[in-house]
Short mmCIF file of C-alpha atoms in Angstrom, two decimals:
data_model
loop_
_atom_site.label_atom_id
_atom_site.label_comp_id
_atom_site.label_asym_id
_atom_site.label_seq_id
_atom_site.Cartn_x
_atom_site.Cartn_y
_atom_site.Cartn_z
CA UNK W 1 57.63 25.58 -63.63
CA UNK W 2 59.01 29.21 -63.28
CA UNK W 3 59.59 31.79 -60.43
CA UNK W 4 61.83 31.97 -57.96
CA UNK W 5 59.96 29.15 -55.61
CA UNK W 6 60.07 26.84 -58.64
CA UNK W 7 62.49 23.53 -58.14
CA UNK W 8 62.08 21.55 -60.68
CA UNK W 9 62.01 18.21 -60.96
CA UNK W 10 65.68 18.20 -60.39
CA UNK W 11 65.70 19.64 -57.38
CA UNK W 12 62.98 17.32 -56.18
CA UNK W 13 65.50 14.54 -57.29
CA UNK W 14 67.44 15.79 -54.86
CA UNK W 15 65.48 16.50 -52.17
CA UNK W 16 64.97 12.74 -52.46
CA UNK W 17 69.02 12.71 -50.90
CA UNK W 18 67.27 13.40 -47.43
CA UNK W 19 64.85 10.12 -47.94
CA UNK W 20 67.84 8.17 -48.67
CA UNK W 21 69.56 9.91 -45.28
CA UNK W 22 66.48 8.75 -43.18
CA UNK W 23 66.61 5.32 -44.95
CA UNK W 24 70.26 4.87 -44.04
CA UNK W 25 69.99 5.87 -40.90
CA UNK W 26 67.06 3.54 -40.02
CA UNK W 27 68.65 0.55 -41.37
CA UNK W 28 71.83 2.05 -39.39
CA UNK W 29 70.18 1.71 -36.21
CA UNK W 30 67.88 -1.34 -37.48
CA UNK W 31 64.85 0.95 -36.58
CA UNK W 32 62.96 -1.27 -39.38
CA UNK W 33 61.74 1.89 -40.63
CA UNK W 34 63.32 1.84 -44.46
CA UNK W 35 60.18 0.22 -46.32
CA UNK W 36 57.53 2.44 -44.31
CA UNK W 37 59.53 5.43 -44.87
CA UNK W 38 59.77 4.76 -48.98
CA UNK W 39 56.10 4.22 -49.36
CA UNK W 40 55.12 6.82 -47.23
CA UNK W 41 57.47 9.38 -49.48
CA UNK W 42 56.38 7.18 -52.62
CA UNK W 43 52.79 7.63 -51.89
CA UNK W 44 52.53 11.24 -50.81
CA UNK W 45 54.49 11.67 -54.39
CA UNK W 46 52.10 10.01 -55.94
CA UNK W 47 49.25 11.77 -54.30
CA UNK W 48 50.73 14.98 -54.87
CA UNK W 49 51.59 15.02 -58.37
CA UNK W 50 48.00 13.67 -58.91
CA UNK W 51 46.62 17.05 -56.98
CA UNK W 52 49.16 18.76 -58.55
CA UNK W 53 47.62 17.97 -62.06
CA UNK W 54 43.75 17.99 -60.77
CA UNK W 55 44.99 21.85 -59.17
CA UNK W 56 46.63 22.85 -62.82
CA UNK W 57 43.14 22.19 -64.62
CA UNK W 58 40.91 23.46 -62.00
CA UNK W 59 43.10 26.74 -61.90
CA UNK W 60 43.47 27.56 -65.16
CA UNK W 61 41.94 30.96 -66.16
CA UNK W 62 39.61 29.54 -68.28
CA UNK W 63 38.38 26.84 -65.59
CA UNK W 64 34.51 27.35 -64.24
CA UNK W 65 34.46 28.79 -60.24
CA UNK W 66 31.64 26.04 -59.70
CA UNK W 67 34.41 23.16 -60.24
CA UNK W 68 36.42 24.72 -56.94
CA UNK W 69 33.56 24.72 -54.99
CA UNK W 70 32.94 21.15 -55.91
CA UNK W 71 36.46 20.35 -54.69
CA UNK W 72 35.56 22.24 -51.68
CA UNK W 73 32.71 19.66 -51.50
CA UNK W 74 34.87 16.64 -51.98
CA UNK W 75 37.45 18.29 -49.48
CA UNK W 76 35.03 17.98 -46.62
CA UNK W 77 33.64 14.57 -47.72
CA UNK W 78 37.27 12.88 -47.28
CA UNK W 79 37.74 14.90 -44.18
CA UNK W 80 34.77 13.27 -42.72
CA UNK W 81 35.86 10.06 -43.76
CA UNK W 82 38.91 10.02 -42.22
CA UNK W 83 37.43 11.10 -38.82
CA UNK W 84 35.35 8.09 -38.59
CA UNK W 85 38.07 5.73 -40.02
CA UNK W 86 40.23 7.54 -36.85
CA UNK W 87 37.64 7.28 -34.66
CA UNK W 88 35.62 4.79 -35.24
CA UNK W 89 34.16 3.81 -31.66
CA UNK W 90 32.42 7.50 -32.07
CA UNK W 91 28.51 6.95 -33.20
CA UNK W 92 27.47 8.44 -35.93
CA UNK W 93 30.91 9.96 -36.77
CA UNK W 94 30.03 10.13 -40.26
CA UNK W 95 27.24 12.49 -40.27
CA UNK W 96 28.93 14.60 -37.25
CA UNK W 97 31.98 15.40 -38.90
CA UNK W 98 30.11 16.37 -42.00
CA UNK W 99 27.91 18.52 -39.93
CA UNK W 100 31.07 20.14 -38.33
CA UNK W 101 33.14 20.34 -41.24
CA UNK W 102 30.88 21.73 -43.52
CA UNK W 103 29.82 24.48 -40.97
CA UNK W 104 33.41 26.08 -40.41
CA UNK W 105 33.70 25.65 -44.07
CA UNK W 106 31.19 27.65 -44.77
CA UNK W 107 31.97 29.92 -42.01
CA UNK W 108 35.81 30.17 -42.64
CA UNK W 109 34.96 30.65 -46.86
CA UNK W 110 32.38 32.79 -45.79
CA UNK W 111 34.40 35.86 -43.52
CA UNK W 112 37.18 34.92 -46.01
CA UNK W 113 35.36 36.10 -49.31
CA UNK W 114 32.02 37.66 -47.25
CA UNK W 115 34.62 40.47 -46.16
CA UNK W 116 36.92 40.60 -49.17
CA UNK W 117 40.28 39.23 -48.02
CA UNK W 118 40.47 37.07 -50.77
CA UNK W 119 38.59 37.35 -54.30
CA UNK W 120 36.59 34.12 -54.00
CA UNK W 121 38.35 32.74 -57.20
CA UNK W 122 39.65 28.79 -57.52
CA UNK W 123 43.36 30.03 -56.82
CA UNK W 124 42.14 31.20 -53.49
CA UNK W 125 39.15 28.91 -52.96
CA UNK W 126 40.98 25.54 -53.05
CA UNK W 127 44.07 26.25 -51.01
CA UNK W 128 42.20 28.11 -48.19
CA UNK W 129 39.73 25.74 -47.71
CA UNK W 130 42.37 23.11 -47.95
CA UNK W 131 44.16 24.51 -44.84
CA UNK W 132 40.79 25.03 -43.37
CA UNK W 133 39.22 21.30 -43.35
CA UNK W 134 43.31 19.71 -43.36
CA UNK W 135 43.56 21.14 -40.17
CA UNK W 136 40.41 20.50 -38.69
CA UNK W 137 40.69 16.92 -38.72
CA UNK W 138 42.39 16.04 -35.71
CA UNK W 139 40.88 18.68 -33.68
CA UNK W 140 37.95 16.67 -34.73
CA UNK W 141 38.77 13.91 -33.96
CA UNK W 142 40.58 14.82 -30.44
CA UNK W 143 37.32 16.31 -29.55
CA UNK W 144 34.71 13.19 -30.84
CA UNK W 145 37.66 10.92 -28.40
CA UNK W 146 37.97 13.53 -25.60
CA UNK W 147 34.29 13.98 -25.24
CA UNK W 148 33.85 9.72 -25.03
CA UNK W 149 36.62 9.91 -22.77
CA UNK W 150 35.19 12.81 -20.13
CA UNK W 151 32.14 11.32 -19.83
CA UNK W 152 33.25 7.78 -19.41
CA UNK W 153 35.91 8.71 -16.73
CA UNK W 154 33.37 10.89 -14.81
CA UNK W 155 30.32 8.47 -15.46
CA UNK W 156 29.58 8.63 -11.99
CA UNK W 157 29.65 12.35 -11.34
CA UNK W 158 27.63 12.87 -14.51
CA UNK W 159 25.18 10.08 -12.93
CA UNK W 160 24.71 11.90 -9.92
CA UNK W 161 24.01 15.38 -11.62
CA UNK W 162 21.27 13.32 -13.73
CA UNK W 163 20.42 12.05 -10.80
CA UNK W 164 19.52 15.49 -9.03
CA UNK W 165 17.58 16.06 -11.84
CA UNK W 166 19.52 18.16 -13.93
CA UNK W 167 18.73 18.11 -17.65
CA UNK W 168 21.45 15.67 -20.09
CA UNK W 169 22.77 18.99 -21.82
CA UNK W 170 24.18 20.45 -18.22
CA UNK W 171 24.97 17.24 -16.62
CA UNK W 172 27.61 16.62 -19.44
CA UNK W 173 28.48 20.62 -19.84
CA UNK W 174 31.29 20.35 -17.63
CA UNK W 175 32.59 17.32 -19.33
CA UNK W 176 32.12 18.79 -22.72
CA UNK W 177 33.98 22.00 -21.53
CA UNK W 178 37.15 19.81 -20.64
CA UNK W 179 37.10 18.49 -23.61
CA UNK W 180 37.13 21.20 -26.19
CA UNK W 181 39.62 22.51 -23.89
CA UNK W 182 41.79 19.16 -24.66
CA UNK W 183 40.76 19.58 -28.59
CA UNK W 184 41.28 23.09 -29.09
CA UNK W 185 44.66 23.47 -26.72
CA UNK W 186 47.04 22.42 -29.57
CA UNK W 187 45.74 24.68 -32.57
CA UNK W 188 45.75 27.44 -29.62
CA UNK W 189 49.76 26.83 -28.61
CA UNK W 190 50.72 26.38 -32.55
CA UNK W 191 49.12 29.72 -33.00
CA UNK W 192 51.03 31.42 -29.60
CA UNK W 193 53.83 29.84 -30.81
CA UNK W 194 54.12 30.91 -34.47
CA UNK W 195 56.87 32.46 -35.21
CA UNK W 196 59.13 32.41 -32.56
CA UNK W 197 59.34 28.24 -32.57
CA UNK W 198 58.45 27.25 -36.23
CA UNK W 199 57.57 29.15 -39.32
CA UNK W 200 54.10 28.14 -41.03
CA UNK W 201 54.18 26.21 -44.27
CA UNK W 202 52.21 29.24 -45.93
CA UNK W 203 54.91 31.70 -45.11
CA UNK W 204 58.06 29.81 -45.64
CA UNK W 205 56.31 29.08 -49.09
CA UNK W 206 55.69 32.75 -50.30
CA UNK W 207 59.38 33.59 -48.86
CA UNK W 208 60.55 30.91 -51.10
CA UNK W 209 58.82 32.22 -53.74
CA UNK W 210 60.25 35.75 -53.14
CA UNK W 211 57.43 37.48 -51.66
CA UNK W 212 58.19 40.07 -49.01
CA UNK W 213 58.35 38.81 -45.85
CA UNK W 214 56.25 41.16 -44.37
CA UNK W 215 53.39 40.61 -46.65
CA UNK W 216 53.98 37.08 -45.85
CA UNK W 217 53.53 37.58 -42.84
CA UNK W 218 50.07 39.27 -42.89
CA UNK W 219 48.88 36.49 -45.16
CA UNK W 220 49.95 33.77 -42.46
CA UNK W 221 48.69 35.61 -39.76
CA UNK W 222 45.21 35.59 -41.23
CA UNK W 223 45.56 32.05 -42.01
CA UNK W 224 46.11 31.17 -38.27
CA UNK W 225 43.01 33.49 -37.52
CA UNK W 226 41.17 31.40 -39.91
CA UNK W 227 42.29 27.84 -38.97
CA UNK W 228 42.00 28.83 -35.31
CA UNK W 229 38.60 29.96 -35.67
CA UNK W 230 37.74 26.67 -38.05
CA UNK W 231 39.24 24.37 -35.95
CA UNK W 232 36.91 25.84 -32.49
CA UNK W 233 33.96 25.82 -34.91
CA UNK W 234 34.89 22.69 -35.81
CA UNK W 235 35.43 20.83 -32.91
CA UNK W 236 32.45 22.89 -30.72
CA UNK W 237 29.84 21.43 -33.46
CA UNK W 238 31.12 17.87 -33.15
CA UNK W 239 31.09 18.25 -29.12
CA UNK W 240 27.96 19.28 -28.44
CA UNK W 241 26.45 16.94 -31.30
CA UNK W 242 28.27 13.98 -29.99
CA UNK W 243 27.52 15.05 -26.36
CA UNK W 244 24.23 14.91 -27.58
CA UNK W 245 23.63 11.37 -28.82
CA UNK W 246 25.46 9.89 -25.76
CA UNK W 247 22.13 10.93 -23.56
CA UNK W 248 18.83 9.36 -24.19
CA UNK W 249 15.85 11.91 -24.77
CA UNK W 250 15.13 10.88 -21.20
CA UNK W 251 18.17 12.20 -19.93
CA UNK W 252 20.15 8.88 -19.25
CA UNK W 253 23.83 8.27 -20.20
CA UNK W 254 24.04 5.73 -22.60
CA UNK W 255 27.05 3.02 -22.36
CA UNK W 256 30.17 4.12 -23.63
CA UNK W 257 32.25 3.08 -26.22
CA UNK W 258 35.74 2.65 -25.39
CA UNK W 259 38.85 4.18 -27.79
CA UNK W 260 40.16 1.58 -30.45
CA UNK W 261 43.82 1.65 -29.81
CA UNK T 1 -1.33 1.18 1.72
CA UNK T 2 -0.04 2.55 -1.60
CA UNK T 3 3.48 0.78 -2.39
CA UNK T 4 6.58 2.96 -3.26
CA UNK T 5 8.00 0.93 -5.88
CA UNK T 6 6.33 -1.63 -7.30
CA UNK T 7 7.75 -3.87 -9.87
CA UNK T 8 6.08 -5.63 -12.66
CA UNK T 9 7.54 -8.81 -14.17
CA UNK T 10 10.71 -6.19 -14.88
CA UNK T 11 12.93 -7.84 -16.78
CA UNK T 12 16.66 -5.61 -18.09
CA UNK T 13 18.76 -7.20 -20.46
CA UNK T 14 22.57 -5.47 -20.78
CA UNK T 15 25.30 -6.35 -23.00
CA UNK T 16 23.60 -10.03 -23.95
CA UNK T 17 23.18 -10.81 -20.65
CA UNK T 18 20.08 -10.71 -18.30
CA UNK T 19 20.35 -8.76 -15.41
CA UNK T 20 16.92 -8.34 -13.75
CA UNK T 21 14.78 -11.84 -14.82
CA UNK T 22 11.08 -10.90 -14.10
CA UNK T 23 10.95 -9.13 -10.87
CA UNK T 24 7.84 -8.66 -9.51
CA UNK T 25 7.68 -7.02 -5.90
CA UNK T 26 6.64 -4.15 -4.09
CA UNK T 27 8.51 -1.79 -1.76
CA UNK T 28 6.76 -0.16 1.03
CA UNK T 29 6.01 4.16 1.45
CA UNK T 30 7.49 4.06 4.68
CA UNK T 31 11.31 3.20 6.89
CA UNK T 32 13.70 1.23 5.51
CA UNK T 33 13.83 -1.23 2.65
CA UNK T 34 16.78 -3.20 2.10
CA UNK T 35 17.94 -4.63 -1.42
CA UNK T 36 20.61 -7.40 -0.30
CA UNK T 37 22.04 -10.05 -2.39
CA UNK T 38 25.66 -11.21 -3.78
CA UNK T 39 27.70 -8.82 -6.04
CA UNK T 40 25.91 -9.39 -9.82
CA UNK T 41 22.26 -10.13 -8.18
CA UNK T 42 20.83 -6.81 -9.63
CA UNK T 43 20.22 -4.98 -6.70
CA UNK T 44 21.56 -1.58 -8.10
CA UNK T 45 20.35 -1.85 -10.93
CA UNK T 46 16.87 -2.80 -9.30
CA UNK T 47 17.72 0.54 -7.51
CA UNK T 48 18.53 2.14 -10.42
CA UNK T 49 15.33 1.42 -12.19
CA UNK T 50 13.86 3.83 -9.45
CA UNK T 51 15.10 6.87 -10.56
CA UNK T 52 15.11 5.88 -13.76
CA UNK T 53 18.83 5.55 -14.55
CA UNK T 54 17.82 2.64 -16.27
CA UNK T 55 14.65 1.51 -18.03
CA UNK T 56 13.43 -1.70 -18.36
CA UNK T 57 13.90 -3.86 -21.20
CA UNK T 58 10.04 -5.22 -20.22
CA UNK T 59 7.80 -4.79 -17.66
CA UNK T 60 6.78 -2.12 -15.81
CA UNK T 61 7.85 0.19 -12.47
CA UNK T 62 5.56 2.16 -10.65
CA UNK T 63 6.13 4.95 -8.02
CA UNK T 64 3.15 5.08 -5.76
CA UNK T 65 0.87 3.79 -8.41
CA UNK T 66 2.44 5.65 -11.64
CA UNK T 67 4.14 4.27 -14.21
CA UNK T 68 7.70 5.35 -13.82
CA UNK T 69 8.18 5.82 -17.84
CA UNK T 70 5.54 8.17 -17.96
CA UNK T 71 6.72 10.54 -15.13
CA UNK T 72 8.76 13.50 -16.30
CA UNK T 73 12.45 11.97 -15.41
CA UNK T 74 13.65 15.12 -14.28
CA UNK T 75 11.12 16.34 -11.88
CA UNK T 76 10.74 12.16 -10.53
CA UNK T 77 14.46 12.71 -10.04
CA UNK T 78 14.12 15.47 -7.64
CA UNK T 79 11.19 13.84 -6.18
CA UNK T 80 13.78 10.58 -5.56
CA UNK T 81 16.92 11.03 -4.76
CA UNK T 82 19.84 9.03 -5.01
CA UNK T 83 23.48 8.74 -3.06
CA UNK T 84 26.05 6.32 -4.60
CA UNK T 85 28.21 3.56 -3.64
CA UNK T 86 31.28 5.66 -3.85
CA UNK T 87 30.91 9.86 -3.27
CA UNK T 88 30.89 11.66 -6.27
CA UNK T 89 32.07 15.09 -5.36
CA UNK T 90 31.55 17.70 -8.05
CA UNK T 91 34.77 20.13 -8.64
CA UNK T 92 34.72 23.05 -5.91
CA UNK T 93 33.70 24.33 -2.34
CA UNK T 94 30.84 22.65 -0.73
CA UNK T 95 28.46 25.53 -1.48
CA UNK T 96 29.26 24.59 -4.63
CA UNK T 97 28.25 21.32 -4.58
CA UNK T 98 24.97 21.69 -3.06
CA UNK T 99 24.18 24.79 -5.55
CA UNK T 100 24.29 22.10 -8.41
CA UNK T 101 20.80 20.90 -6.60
CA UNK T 102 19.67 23.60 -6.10
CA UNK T 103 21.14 26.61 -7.89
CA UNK T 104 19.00 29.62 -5.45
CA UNK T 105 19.25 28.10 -2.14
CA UNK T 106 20.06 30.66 0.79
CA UNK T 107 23.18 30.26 2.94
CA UNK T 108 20.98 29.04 5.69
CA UNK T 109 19.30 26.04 3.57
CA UNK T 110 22.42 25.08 2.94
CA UNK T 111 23.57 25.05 6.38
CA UNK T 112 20.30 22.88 7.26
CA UNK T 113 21.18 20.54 4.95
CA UNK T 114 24.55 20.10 5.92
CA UNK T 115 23.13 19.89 9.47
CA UNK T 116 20.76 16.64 8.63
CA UNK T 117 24.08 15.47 7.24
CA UNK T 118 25.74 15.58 10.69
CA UNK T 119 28.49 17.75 9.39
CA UNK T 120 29.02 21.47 10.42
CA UNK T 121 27.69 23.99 8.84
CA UNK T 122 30.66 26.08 8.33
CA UNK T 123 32.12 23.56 6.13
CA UNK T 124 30.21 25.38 2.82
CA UNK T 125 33.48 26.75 1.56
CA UNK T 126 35.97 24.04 1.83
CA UNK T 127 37.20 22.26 -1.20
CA UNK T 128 34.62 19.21 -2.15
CA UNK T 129 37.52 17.09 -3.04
CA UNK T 130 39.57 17.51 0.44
CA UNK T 131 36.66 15.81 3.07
CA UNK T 132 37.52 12.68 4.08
CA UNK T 133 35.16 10.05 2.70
CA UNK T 134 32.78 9.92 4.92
CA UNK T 135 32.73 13.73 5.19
CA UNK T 136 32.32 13.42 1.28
CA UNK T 137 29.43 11.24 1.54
CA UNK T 138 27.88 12.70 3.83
CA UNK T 139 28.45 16.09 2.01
CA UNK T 140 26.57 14.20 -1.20
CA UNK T 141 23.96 12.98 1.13
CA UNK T 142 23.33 17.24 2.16
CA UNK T 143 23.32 17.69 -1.82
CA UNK T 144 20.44 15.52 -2.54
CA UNK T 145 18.60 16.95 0.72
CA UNK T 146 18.67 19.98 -1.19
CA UNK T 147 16.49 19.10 -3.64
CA UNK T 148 14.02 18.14 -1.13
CA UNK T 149 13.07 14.74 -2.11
CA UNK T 150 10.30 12.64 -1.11
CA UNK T 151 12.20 9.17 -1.18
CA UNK T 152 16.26 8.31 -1.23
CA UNK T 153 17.71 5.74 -2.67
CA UNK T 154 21.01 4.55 -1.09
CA UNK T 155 23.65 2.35 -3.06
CA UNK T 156 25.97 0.71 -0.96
CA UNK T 157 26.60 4.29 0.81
CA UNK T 158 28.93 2.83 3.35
CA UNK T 159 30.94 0.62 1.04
CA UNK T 160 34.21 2.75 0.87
CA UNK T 161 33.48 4.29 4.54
CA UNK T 162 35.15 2.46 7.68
CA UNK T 163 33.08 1.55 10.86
CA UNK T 164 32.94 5.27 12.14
CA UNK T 165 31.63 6.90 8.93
CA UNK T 166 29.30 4.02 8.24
CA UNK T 167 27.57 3.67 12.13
CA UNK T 168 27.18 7.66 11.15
CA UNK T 169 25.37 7.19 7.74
CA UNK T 170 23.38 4.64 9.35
CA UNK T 171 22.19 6.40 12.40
CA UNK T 172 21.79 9.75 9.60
CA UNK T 173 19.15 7.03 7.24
CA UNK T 174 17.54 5.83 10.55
CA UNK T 175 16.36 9.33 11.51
CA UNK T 176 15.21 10.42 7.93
CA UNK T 177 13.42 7.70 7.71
CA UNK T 178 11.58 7.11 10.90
CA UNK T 179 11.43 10.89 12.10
CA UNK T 180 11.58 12.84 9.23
CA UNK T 181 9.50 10.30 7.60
CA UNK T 182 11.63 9.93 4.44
CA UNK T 183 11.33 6.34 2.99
CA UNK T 184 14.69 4.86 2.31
CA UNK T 185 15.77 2.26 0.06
CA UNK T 186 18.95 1.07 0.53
CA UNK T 187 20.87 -1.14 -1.42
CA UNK T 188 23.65 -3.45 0.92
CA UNK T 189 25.52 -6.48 0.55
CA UNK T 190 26.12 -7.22 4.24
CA UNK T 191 23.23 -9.25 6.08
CA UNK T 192 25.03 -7.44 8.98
CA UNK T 193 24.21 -4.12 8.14
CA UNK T 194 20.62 -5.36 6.75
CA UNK T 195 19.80 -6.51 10.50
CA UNK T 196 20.78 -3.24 11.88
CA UNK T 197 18.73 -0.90 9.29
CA UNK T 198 16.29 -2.85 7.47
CA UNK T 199 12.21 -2.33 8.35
CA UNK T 200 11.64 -4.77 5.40
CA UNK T 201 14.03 -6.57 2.88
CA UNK T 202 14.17 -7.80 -0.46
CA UNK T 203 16.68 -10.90 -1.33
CA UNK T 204 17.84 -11.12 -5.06
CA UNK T 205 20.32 -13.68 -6.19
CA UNK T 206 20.81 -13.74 -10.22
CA UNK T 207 18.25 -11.05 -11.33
CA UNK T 208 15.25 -12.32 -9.23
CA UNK T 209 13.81 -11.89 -5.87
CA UNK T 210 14.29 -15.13 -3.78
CA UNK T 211 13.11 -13.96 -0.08
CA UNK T 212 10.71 -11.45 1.37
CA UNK T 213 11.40 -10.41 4.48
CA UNK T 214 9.87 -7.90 7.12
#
């Protein structure tokens, strides 16, 4: 490694120092922490260095563009995986989350290379669609559960707007409203409160790696515009798709599943 | 006479369990019809089938002579409507609540309706959610007025009210349906309040009818 962000594997040796603080203070206070804590660091090693080597080939110079837009492809596979392994009381999670997740993706890559911000080669591809489907995952998911959730604790009221003949896509509108509002309210509070509370992983980075702050500023600034606008795509596709399959085509409100855990 | 309802061999399964067990009955196009049984005899969901919140797993409903399953749901639902065992107030005034029926009523529909509600008609633009209950019911009983319906359905309407609100909702049913000419069918566990309302009954105990009455 070289630059001025590069640590080496020494200084990731000691970085490890602050693992064995959080061990020692577990077992301290017999939190029964110390074995989670060490696989969790051991794993997302493990998982990193692997990236880390699958990022060095796909970025070389000489590597094909196609091979980061496969990634892209894999990226938003495992993203819709997870969903439905978080939420797995929500039908047809699966094929939602792809849905979603594919449509900011291509959305997000789209205004990101349709209107030149980035050159849309592999060293901007993968990390920006990265940050893109990473963070729409629990919006996801919040949504998929907040929409189950609205409907099931207003069954009635959604009942007796069926019931006075309105259509299944308004009955549940003002259930589906509440909860992108739920879904969205956390990506919308990170991005008032950038700056002033924490500073974003993508500008501490390029500070660390001696870029001007400034600069690093504009770049994080359009990477909250991005993962804002992802993250509402996101979680607006799953709503009304889930809101969707929880009517009949005759407008009734199918039983509900309730939230594992 | 054309029946109302008119159930054929309906049978509703739910969660592995049968609820309605071949119900075959008729309800008649005029007064007061009561559905009375024990909690878990199927009586709302009987009621249900009516408006077609629920379909049936086999058999067949018909509404003056048409199969249910064939009527558009949306325009049957108007044509039926339906008050609940507890009031569902939507979120907002009043006015609010009875625009959700029907979105371009004038101010003075809207005070009709509340007026064949018993409740006064400058009440369009308090909060839904402050009435009392009964005034809440009654409120949801205006909101399906609005949509001008041809039947009601009433779940256990009076099941969260106390004696005042109820002997109100009772007297409000008895005038829609015997001078406004508004069939009712209204869904009750007390044989009480059955005596007092019903023109005819229908007795279910464990998803079947079991008595005939009036």
């Amino acid at each position: 490694m070289s630059g001025q962000g590069a640590i080496g594997w020494g200084g990731l040796l000691a970085s490890l120092t602050l693992v064995a603080v959080a061990v020692g203070l577990s077992a301290w206070r017999r939190l029964g922490l110390e074995r989670t804590m060490l696989w969790a660091c051991a794993r997302a090693l493990g998982q990193l260095l692997l990236v880390g080597y699958a990022l060095a080939a796909l970025l070389d110079e000489d590597a094909p563009v196609a091979a980061a837009w496969a990634w892209v492809v894999g990226m938003v596979l495992f993203a819709a995986i997870t969903v439905r392994r978080r939420a797995p009381e929500v039908p047809d999670a699966l094929r939602l989350a792809l849905l979603a997740t594919g449509a900011s993706a291509v959305l997000s890559l789209g205004v990101v290379f349709g209107a030149g911000i980035y050159e849309p080669t592999p060293r901007a591809i993968i990390p920006i669609a990265g940050m893109m489907v990473g963070n729409s995952i629990s919006g996801t998911v919040t949504a998929c559960r907040r929409v189950i959730g609205e409907l099931a604790d207003h069954r009635d009221e959604v009942e007796a707007r069926l019931a006075l003949g309105q259509p299944s896509s308004e009955a549940g509108r003002p259930y589906l409203r509440a909860a992108l509002r739920v879904a969205l309210t956390g990506q919308i509070e990170s991005t008032k409160a950038v700056g002033l509370v924490f500073l974003p992983g993508a500008m501490t980075g390029l500070i660390l790696a001696g870029a001007d702050p400034v600069e690093a500023v504009l770049v994080q600034a359009a990477v909250m515009f991005l993962i804002l606008g992802c993250v509402a795509t996101n979680a607006t596709v799953v709503g009304l798709g889930l809101s969707r399959r929880l009517f009949t085509p005759d407008h009734r409100l199918r039983p509900l599943p309730r939230a594992a855990g | 006479m054309t029946a109302l309802f008119s159930f054929e061999d309906v049978v509703l399964d739910a969660d592995g369990r049968r609820i309605l067990d071949g119900i075959t009955a008729t309800i008649a196009d005029q007064g007061i019809t009561c559905l009375m049984g024990p909690s878990g005899s199927g009586k709302s969901t009987l009621l249900r089938l009516c408006n077609r919140l629920e379909v049936p797993t086999s058999g067949r409903v018909l509404f003056r002579d048409r199969d249910v399953a064939e009527l558009d749901p949306l325009v049957h639902r108007r044509t039926v409507g339906m008050v609940f065992q507890r009031p569902t107030p939507f979120p907002g005034t009043v006015r609010d609540n009875l625009r959700v029926a029907a979105p371009d009523a004038t101010e003075q529909e809207m005070r009709d309706a509340l007026g064949r509600a018993a409740l006064e008609s400058d009440m369009l633009d308090r909060v839904a959610d402050d009435l009392s209950g009964g005034e809440q019911q009654r409120m949801c009983l205006a909101r399906s007025l609005m949509a001008r319906p041809e039947v009601l359905l009433m779940d256990e309407p009076t099941s969260a009210l106390d004696p005042r609100a109820t002997e109100v909702l009772e007297g409000l049913a008895e005038t829609l349906a015997h001078e406004r000419g508004v069939p009712i069918v209204w869904v009750s566990h007390d044989p009480e309040q059955v005596a007092r309302l019903a023109d005819s009954c229908l007795v279910l105990d464990q998803g079947r009818v079991v008595e005939v009455r009036g």
